[in-house]
Coordinates of N, CA, C and O in Angstrom, one line a residue:
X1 N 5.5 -8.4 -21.8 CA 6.0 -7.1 -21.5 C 5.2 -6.5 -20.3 O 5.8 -5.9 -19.5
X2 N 4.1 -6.5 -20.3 CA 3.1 -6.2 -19.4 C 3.1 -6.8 -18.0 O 3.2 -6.2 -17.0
X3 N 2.9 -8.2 -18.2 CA 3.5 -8.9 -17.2 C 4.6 -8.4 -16.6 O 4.4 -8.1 -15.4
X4 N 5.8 -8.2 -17.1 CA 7.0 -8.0 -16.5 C 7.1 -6.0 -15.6 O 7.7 -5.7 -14.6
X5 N 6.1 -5.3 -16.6 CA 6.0 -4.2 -15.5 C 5.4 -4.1 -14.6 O 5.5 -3.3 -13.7
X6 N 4.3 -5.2 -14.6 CA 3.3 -5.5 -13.7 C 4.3 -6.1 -12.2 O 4.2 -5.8 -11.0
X7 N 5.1 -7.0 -13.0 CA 6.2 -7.6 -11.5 C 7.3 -6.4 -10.8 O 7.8 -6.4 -9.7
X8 N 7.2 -5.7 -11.7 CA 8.4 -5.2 -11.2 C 7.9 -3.7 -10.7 O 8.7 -3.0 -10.1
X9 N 6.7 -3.3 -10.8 CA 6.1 -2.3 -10.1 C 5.8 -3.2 -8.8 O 6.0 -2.5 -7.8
X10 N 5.3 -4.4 -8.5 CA 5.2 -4.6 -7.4 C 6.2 -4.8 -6.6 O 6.0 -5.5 -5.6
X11 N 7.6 -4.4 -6.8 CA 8.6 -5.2 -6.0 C 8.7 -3.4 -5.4 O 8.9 -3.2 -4.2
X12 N 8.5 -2.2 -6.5 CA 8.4 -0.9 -6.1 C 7.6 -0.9 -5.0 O 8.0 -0.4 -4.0
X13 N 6.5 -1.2 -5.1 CA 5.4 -1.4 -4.3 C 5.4 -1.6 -2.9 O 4.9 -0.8 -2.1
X14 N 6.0 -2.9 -2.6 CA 6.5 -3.3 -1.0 C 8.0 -2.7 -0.7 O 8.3 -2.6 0.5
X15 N 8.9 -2.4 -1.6 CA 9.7 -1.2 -1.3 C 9.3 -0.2 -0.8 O 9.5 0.0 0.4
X16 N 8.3 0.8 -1.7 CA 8.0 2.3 -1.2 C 7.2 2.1 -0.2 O 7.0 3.2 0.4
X17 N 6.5 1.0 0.4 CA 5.7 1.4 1.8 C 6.5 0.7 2.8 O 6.0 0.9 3.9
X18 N 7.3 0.0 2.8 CA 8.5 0.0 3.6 C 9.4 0.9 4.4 O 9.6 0.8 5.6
X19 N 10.0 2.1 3.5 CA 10.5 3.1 3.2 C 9.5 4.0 4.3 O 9.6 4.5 5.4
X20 N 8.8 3.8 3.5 CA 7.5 5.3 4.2 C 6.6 4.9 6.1 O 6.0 5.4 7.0
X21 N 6.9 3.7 5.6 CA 6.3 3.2 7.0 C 7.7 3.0 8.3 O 7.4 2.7 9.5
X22 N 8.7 3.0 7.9 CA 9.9 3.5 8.5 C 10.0 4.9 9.1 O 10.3 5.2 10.2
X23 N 9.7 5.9 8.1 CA 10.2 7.2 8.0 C 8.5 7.6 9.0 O 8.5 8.5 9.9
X24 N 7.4 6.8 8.6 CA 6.2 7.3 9.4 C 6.8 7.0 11.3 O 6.7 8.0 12.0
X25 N 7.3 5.8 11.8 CA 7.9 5.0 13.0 C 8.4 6.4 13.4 O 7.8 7.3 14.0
X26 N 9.9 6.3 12.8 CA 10.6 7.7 13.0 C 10.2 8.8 13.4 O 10.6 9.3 14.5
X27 N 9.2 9.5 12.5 CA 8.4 10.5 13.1 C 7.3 10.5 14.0 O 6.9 11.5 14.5
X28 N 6.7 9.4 14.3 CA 6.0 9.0 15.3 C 7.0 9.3 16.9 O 6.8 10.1 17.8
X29 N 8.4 8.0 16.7 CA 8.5 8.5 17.9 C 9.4 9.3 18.4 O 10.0 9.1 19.5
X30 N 9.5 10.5 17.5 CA 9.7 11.7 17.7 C 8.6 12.4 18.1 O 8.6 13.4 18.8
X31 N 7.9 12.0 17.8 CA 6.2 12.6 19.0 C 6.2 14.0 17.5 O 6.3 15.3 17.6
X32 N 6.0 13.6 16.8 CA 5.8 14.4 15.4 C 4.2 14.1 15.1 O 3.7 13.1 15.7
X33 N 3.4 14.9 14.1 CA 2.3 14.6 14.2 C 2.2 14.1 12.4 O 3.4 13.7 12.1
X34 N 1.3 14.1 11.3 CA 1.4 14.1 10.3 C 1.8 15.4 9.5 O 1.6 16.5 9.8
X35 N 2.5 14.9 8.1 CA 2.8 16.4 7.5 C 2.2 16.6 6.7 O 1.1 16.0 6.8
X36 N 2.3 17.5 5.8 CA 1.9 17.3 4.3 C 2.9 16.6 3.5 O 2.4 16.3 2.5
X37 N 4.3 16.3 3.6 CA 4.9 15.7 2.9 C 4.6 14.1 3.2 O 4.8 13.3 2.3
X38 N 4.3 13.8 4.4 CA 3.8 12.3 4.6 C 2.7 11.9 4.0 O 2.4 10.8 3.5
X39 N 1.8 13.1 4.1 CA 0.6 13.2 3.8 C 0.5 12.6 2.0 O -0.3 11.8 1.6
X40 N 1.6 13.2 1.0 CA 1.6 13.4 0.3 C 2.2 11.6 -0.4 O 1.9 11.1 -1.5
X41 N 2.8 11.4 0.3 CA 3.9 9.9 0.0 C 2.6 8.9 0.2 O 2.4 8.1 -0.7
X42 N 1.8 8.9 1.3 CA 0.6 8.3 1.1 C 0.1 8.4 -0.1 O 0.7 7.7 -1.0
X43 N -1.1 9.3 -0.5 CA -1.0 9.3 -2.1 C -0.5 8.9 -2.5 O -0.9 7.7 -2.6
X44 N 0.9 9.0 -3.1 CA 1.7 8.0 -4.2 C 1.8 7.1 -4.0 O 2.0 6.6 -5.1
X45 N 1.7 6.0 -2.8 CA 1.5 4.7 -2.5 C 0.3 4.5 -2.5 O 0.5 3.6 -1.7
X46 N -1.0 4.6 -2.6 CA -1.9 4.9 -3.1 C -2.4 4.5 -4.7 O -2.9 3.6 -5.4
X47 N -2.0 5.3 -4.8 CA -1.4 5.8 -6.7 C -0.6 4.6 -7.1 O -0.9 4.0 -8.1
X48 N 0.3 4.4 -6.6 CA 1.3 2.6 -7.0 C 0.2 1.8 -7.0 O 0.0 1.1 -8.0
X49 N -0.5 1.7 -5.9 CA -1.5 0.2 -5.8 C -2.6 0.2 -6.8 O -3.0 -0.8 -7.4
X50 N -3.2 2.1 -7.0 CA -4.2 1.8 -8.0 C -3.7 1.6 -9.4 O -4.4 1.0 -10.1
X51 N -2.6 2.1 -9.8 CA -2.0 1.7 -10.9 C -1.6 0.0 -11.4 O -1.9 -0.4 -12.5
X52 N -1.0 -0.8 -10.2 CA -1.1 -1.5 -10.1 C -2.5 -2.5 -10.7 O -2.4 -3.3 -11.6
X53 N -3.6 -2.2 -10.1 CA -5.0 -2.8 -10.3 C -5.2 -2.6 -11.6 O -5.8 -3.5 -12.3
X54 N -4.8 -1.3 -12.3 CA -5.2 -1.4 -13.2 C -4.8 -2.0 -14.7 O -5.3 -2.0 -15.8
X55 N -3.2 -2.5 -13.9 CA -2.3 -3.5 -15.0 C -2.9 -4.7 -15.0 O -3.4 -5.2 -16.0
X56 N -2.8 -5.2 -13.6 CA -3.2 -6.2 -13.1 C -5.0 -6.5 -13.8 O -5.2 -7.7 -14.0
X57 N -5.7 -5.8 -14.1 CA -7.2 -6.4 -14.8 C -7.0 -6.2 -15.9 O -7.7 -7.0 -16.6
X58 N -6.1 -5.2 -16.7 CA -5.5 -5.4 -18.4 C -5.2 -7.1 -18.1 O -6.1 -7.9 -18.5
X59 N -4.2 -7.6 -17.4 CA -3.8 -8.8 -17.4 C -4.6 -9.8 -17.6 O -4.7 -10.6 -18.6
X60 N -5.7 -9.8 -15.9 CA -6.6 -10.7 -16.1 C -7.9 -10.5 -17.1 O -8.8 -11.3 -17.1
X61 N -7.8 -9.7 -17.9 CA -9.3 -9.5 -19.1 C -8.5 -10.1 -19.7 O -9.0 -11.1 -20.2
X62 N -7.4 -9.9 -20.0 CA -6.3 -10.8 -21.1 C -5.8 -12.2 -21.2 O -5.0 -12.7 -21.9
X63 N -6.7 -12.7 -20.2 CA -6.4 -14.1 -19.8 C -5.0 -14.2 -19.1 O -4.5 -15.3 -19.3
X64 N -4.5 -13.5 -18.5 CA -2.9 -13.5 -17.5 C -3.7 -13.7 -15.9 O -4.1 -12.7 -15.3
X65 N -3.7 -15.0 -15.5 CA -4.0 -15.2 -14.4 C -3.4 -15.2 -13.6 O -2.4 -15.6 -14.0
X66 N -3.4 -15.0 -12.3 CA -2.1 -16.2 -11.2 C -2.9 -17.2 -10.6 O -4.1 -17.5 -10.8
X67 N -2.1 -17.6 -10.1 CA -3.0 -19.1 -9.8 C -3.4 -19.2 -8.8 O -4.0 -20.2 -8.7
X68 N -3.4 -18.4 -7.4 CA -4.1 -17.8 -6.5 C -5.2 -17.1 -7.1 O -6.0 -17.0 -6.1
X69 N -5.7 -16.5 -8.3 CA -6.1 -15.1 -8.4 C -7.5 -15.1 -7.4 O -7.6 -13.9 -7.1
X70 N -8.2 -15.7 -6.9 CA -8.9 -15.3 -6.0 C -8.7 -14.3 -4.9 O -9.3 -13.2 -4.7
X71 N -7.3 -14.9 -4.2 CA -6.9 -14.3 -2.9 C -6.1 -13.0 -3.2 O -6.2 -11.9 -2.6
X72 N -5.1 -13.6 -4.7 CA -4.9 -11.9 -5.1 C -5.9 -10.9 -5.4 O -5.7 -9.9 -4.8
X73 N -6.8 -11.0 -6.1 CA -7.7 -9.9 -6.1 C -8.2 -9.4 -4.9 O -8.5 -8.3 -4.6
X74 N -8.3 -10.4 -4.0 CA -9.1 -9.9 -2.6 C -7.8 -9.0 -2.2 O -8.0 -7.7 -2.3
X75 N -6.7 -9.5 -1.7 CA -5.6 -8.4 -1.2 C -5.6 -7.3 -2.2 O -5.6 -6.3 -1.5
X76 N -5.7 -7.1 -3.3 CA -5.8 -6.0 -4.1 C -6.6 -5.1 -3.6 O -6.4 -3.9 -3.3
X77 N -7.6 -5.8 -3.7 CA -8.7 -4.7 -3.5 C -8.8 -4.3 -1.9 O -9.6 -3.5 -1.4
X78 N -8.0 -4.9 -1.4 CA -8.3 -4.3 0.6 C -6.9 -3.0 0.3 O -7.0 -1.8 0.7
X79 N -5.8 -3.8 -0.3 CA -4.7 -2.4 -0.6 C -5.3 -1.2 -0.7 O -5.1 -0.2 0.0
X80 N -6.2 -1.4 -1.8 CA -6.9 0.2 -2.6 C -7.5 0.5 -1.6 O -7.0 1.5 -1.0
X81 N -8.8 -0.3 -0.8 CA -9.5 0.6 0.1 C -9.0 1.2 1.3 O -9.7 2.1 1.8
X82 N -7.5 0.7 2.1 CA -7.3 0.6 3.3 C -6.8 1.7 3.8 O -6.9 2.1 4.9
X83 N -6.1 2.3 2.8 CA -5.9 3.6 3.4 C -6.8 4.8 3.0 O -6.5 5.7 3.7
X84 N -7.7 5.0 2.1 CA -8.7 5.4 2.0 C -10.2 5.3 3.2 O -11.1 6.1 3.4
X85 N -10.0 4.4 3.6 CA -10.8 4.1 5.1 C -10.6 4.6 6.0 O -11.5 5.1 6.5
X86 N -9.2 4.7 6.6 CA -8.4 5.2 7.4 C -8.4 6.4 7.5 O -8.3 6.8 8.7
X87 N -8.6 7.0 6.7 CA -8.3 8.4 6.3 C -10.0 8.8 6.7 O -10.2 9.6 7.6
X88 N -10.7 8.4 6.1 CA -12.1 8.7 6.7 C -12.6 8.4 8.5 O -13.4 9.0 9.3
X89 N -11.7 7.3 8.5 CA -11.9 7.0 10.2 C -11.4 8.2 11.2 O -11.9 8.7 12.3
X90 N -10.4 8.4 10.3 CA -9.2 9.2 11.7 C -9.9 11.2 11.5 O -9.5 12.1 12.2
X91 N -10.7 11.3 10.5 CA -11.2 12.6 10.2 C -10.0 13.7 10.0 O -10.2 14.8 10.3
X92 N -8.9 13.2 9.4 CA -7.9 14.3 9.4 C -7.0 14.4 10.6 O -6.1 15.3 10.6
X93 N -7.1 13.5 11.7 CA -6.6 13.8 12.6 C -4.8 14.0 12.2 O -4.2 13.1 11.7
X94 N -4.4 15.0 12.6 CA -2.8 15.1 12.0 C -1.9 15.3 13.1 O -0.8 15.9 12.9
X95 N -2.4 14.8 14.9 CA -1.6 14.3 15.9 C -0.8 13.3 15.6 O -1.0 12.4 14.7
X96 N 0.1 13.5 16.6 CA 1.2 12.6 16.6 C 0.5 11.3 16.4 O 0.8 10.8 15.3
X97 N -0.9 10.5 17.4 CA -1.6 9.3 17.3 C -2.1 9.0 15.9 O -2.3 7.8 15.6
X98 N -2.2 9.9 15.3 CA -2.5 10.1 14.2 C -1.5 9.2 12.7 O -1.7 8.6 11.7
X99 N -0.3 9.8 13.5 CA 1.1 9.5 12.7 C 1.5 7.8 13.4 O 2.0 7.0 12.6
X100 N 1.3 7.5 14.4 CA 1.0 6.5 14.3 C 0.3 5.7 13.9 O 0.9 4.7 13.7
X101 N -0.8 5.6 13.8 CA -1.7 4.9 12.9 C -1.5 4.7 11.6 O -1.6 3.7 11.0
X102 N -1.1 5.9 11.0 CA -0.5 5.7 9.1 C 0.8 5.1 8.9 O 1.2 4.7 7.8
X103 N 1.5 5.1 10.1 CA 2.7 4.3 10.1 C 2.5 3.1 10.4 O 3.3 2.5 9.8
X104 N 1.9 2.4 11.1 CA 1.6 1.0 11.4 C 0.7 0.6 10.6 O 0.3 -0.6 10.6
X105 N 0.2 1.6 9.5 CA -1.4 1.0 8.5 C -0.1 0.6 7.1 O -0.3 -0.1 6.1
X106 N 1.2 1.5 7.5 CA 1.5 1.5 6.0 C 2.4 0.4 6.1 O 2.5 -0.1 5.0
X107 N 3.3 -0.4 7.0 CA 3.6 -1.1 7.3 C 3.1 -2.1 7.2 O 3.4 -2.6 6.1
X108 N 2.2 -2.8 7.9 CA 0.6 -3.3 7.3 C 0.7 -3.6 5.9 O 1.0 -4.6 5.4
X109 N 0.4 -2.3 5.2 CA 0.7 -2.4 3.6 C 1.9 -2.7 3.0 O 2.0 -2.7 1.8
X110 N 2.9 -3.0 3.6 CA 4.1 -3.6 3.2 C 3.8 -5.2 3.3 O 4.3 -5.9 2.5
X111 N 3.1 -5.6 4.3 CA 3.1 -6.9 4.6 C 2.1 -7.5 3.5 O 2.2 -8.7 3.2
X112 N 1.1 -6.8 3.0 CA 0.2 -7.1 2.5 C 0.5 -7.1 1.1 O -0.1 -8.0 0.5
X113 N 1.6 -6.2 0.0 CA 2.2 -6.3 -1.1 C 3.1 -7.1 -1.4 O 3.4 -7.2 -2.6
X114 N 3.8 -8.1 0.1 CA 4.9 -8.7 0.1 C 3.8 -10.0 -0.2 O 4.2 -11.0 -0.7
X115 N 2.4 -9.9 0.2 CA 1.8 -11.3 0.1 C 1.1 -11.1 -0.9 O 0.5 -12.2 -1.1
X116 N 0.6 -9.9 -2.0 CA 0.2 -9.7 -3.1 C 1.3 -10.8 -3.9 O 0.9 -11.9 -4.3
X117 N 3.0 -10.2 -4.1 CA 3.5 -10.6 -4.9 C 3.6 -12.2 -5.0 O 3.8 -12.9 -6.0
X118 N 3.3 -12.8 -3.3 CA 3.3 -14.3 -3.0 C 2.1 -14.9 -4.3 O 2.1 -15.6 -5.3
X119 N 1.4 -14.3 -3.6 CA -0.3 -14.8 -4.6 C -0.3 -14.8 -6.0 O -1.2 -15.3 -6.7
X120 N 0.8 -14.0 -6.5 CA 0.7 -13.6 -8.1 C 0.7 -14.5 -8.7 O -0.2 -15.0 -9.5
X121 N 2.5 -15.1 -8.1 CA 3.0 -15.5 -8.9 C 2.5 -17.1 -9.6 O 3.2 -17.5 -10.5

């Protein structure tokens, strides 16, 4: 059962930062800068990944491995930090350059959920 919400939150996962990293493009090249509603959609992808980790180590304490699990845990753990880093890098910046960067980081994080779910399985 666990397993199975575990898969299917990840398929949420590289959906919603797809989604957001589209809508981030969009307002980039509209020469828009960051919002608080983008601001905010971050967080919750965020919040998906850490939720995620934390099914994901119920699993593995439980003996539910993948057979990659090395390389998955490593992408796990770069998910959680990466936009967290970013955010410290860029100091708030909420220019347009700005909106670029979270849209090409989240995009990024689409690529990297899409190869989470590779490694799971």
């Amino acid at each position: 059962m666990l397993t199975q919400i575990h898969a299917t939150l990840a398929n949420t996962t590289w959906l919603f930062f797809l989604v957001v990293g589209l809508w981030g493009l969009l307002r980039a090249v509209r020469g828009r800068g960051m919002s608080s509603s983008y601001l905010g959609a971050l967080v919750v992808g965020e919040g998906i990944y850490v939720l995620q980790a934390v099914l994901g180590f119920i699993l593995w304490f439980g003996g539910d491995r993948p057979g990659r699990g090395g390389i998955h845990l490593l992408y796990g753990i770069f998910a959680i930090v990466f936009l967290p880093f970013l955010f410290g890098v860029l100091r708030g910046d909420d220019s347009n350059r700005g909106q670029w960067v979270f849209a090409l980081a989240t995009l990024f994080l689409f690529g990297v959920a899409l190869r989470l779910v590779d490694t799971g399985v």
